[in-house]
Amino acid sequence: MAERSFAHEVKKLREGAGTTFAGEGILAVTKALLQSGVAYVGGYQGAPISHLMDVLGDAHEILEELDVYFENSASEATAAAMMAASVNYPLRGAITFKSTVGTNVAADALANLASGGVRGGALVIVGEDYGEGSSIMQERSHAFAMKSQMWLLDPRPNVEAIVNAVEAGFELSEASNTPVMLQLRLRSCHLYGSFTAKDNVRPPMTVKDAVENPSRQLDRIVLPPASFLHEKEKLEDRWPAAVEFIRSRGLNEVIGAGTADVGIIVQGGVYNTLNRAMELLGCSDAFGNTTVPTYVMNVTYPVVDSEILDFVADKRAVLLVEEGQPDYIEQSLNTILRRAGSEVILHGKDLLPVGGEYTAAAVTRGLHAFLSKHLPAAVSAKPSLLLPKTDPASPFAPRVDAEVVRARPPGLCTGCPERPIFSALKLAEKQTGKQHHVSADIGCHLFAINEPFNLGATTMGYGLGSAGAAALNSKDADRRTVAVMGDGGFWHNGLTSGVGNAVFNQSDQMLVVVDNAYSAATGGQDVLSSRADSQLRSTKHPIERAVRGIGVTWAKTIANTYDIAKLRDVFVDALTTPSSGPKVVVAQSECMLNKERREKPLRKQAMQSGKRVVKERFGVDAETCTGDHACIRVSGCPSLSVKPNPDPMRTDPVATVLDSCVGCGVCGANAHAASLCPSFYRSDLVHNPSWRDKTLARLRRAWIGLMSAGVERRAARYEMVEELA
Amino acid sequence: MSSWQEGRRPLTIAILAMGGEGGGVLADWIVAVGEQAGYYAQTTSVAGVAQRTGATVYYVELYPGGGRPARAGDARRQPVLSLFPAPGEVDVVIASELMEAGRAIQRGFATPDRTTLIASTNRVYSMDEKLALGDGRVDSNTLLAAAHAAGRRFIGADFMQLALEAGSVVSAALFGALAGSGALPFEREPFEDAIRASGKGVEASLRAFAAGFEAARQPAPKPIEPAPAGAGPVPVTISRRRPVDAAEEAAEQAERRREEVAASQPTALVGPQLHGRATLVAERFPAPARSMLLHGVVRTAVYQNPAYTDRYLERVERLAAVDTGADNRLTREAARHVALWMCYQDTIQVALQKIRRKRLDGVRAEAKAAPGQLMNVREYLHPQVEEIADTLPTRLGRWVADSAWFGRLVGRLTRNGMIVNTTGIIGFTMLWAMAMFRPLRPRSYRFAREQAAIDAWLDRAVAVAPVDYDLACEIVETHRVLKGYGETHQHSVESFTKLMDAADALVGEAEAAATLARLRQAALADEDGSTLTRELAALTLAA
């Protein structure tokens, strides 16, 4: 069950020619695929393209009607290998994943695919996770396009342009027998806009047709001598064919031609930002009517030499706006210009930032530097962001004490079942008196590296938590290494790369598999071990069975991670048992975000229909709390916060539980397992009580009233009457 | 003159929120309002799906007359809009919380020449603010002052509270504030239509919207002016930070009223059996300390008995006798800290706190229980051997504390804690019985130790006061580090001991008081005392 349902939005996918289709960039891409007659689609979720997978999942009915095959691939490598279907058959296929991490995983299959080339259009849609809000290392997908020779589309951030790029991408792929990558930057994926729809197209050849008419061409298989032939084809046939297609279709654009003798070359994905910079400097307007000629590279690989040379022919100087590093395009342009003996001055990362996201401010500064040097007349305005920080009119003039604006990194949600796992791990370390090297993985559990847990030393890639601890395996050490892996990473590759490897190499590590029933960090997509029934997929395959199947002998499944004391004991056991080989602890509890999404409406419904419902939440007695916040230091729950001390005698803020509490029980379990303090309580509010509840309550009220009367009478002798308080 | 400067530019709106606060929904609503008015709308975010509770920016641009057909020769059919807010060019900044408003200012999104800054004045504390052993909160007042200075207009209210009252989320109240601010050229109706069209939780959202709309028309809360220095005795403040928190402000006001009553009619602040002590307070102690003393009088009496209160007053009187400060800081702080220490949190006290009626009423209020609605309250208790030993009479307690056999037994029984239903007959009776141990407390193992420690601490302050008044005050306030239960308490006792040793060494030094205050902060920086150890080492090196 994905975190967000697109069931409502997918209805739009049926819309026919002429209707205006409004929505997120991702939804538009799906529609474009259907309009292009795609025959099969696969992929692996991950921000920023998770929603694309979710939309496709929710659109399965439409896909089935059109005979489009869709699968949630086990990994990006699986997805890429799936494109083999386009090698021998004229099937259009598309896959999607986040880049560059997904592209790394897929690299082997992509290289093989690109070597043999394709017959049917093959489109790899990559969600470029680069810049602000990114969760991965900062690298460019561009390198993959170059090294395997796949064409790279980088359409300008406009929903219509993106839709056109999908359609053109298939054609380009077929015209040049080359797989095409469509790069969607983070902000473009979540971009809202509209375009005019076309009818969906049923693939002329379906997957069924292909299966029933098997075909093979020996020279498409990557094995010598064919592989040498492929390299020759790439250079002599496919590249020129691609250049010809790009030129004739005008995929790259020149705007403002002839308005000046300097120019700008920009990646399509950065075009909007460039135009905004131009507007701020007074050399363009909202409709892109620039007074500085601009060459927009909606295809960033291959670079079309002749177009570049045409563009610079009448220019003194050009500025290349190329986001990220290395400066692949800049290097390429320098080669092109030098070979052609061009005199034009090429600026790029000498005036623009060498690395990092090209924000409006960064591009405006670079463009201002360029125009000031070569075309000062074009600059008719000076936005305040160009002012030095010391100028009081600068937007960056210090207006707030930097000390009071603290970092706010993402963390585990309220009620997250992973929190108690790390609390328990800390307690286990306390009990054994030993700290461990913790090899972390990709997933929500990686947030444990931050406060308050501070657990985790490295993260080497998705599913590689166990493998990341492989070298730190010593028979002579007095302790074990700890590795963490999520269920997502486990099925992605961790079972083989990590667990299998640890068994084979007799690693002594303790591996904690965080099994929250979904690929939760990417939005709650199902995995093999998901515990819900799925109409579309086969689920309920326990992780423990898998690890035992691969040779693990010490494996334990804890079905309730909120039982911190139990989990702590299992960890201590795993860290100290004399048993050899990897110790695998599968820590299970459902992702609270998904669980709440499912159960909250049901609870509400039950409450309204008169059924007995108990609503639990935690609280802290402000009187009993001494304001030491030890509870926060072992938990870090967003719902566990501080508030001003209601006691006029005391000054330090006390702990408090916010209304967002879902009553997961971690507070209480921590209070117990960590011997915290007696301030925590759980209140169980009963809706629609039964007669048994009511009778018991009457009895209790009477008894408690009797018992407390003396206590209150005594206090009343000393305490003032409340009204005066 | 460029088209941008001529005003042919989009309305730009940046929303700074945390993951899960509905920033995306708010952006979508704004788009809907813009589109119905014929604007060309674009929105984007870097929300990602992994940004749980992390700070996030959503960005909307609305281009006027976006429906106009492209003019011949236009490079683009649709307006080209930006995916990034450009610093200095943002018309409206909406921040879901005060620190996020600070972030918007820091990033240059909110600027005095252009921006309508709409911010909820509540605080959602960041992790490092919450982790501190003491008070790690940043000064909200600074943030509020910055918000006033950094926008062309500042619209501030506790929109989070308004949303909660309406049973909705902060984004709905902020949407109301946006409508109420008049920053966008749209009427109220289309805003509400946008909420209706979204179809989820419509009624609650509309209530929050209306509350936000009204609040936006009120002036934003002002930062509290720092009190002028040297203007005679200052009223007792809850804390030296000047808060903007509504609850905190109300508490301060209540405290000021209390002070007046303490001066005019001290007996009104205590129960009938303590009237004599209240009169004594009025006679023997300086006015600025009386309110706090009366708190202490009540607290010590409830904690033990009126004789214990007498002991309390005698102790504070020792400090009052050497108090030469103009504002009686020494007496005031002694009144506070002596009472707090004397009423240390032992199992008897905790049991009493748990069974008090006002406490159970408070729990009901927090759980939003309807009158008469059934509710159970379960306590998570984890009695330790030390705590049990502490409660027993001295000799027995010492034996128990030293007994390995008993330790193991209790350890096994309580290892995984116990859950006590205070609203049940057995649970309540258990806690009640525990509270009934009160008369035995003076003979308990811990009592004697605590009293000795209190006297040693006060002896030190009394001795230091004539030499260095400020240092004496700091010594008294050092009690603040004593907190927590079990291990946390043990650590705090260790820190306290170190600080007292440091205080002894500091007598006669320049800046002694400031140094001790700094060391106290260091003691509260972490639980294992490493910051304090470092600071102390640095001090020795310097000496």
Coordinates of N, CA, C and O in Angstrom, one line a residue, chain A residues 130 185 267 270 273 320-324 348-349 351-363, chain B residues 84:
Chain A
Y130 N 19.4 15.6 -7.3 CA 20.6 16.5 -7.2 C 20.2 17.8 -6.6 O 19.1 18.3 -7.0
R185 N 14.7 16.5 -13.4 CA 15.3 16.9 -12.2 C 14.2 16.9 -11.1 O 13.0 16.9 -11.4
Q267 N 21.5 24.0 -20.6 CA 20.8 22.7 -20.5 C 19.3 23.0 -20.4 O 18.9 23.9 -19.7
V270 N 17.7 23.6 -17.1 CA 18.1 24.9 -16.3 C 17.5 26.1 -17.0 O 17.6 27.2 -16.6
T273 N 15.3 28.6 -15.1 CA 16.1 29.4 -14.1 C 16.9 30.5 -14.8 O 17.0 31.6 -14.4
L320 N 28.2 29.0 -21.1 CA 27.5 27.8 -21.0 C 27.0 27.6 -19.6 O 27.8 27.7 -18.6
V321 N 25.7 27.4 -19.5 CA 25.1 27.2 -18.1 C 24.9 25.7 -18.0 O 23.9 25.1 -18.5
E322 N 25.8 25.0 -17.3 CA 25.8 23.6 -17.2 C 25.9 23.2 -15.7 O 26.8 23.5 -15.0
E323 N 24.8 22.6 -15.2 CA 24.7 22.3 -13.7 C 25.5 21.1 -13.4 O 25.4 20.1 -14.1
G324 N 26.2 21.2 -12.2 CA 26.9 20.0 -11.7 C 28.3 19.8 -12.2 O 28.7 20.5 -13.1
G348 N 32.0 29.4 -18.7 CA 31.1 28.4 -18.1 C 31.4 28.5 -16.6 O 31.0 29.4 -15.9
K349 N 32.1 27.4 -16.1 CA 32.3 27.3 -14.7 C 33.4 28.3 -14.2 O 33.7 28.2 -13.0
L351 N 32.7 31.4 -14.4 CA 31.8 32.5 -13.9 C 30.7 31.9 -13.1 O 30.1 32.7 -12.3
L352 N 30.3 30.7 -13.3 CA 29.2 30.1 -12.5 C 29.8 29.1 -11.5 O 31.0 28.7 -11.6
P353 N 29.1 28.7 -10.5 CA 29.6 27.8 -9.5 C 30.1 26.5 -10.1 O 29.4 26.0 -11.1
V354 N 31.2 26.0 -9.6 CA 31.7 24.8 -10.2 C 30.9 23.6 -9.8 O 30.7 22.6 -10.6
G355 N 30.3 23.6 -8.7 CA 29.4 22.5 -8.3 C 28.1 23.0 -7.7 O 27.9 24.2 -7.5
G356 N 27.2 22.1 -7.3 CA 26.0 22.5 -6.6 C 24.9 22.9 -7.5 O 25.1 23.0 -8.7
E357 N 23.7 23.0 -6.9 CA 22.5 23.2 -7.7 C 22.5 24.7 -8.3 O 23.0 25.6 -7.6
Y358 N 22.1 24.8 -9.5 CA 22.0 26.1 -10.1 C 20.7 26.8 -9.8 O 19.7 26.7 -10.5
T359 N 20.7 27.5 -8.6 CA 19.5 28.2 -8.2 C 19.4 29.5 -8.9 O 20.3 29.9 -9.6
A360 N 18.2 30.1 -8.7 CA 18.0 31.4 -9.4 C 19.1 32.4 -9.0 O 19.6 33.1 -9.8
A361 N 19.5 32.4 -7.7 CA 20.6 33.3 -7.3 C 21.9 33.0 -8.0 O 22.6 33.9 -8.4
A362 N 22.3 31.7 -8.0 CA 23.5 31.3 -8.6 C 23.6 31.7 -10.1 O 24.6 32.2 -10.5
V363 N 22.6 31.4 -10.8 CA 22.6 31.7 -12.2 C 22.6 33.2 -12.5 O 23.2 33.7 -13.4
Chain B
F84 N 12.6 28.0 -8.5 CA 13.3 28.4 -7.3 C 12.8 29.8 -6.9 O 12.7 30.7 -7.7

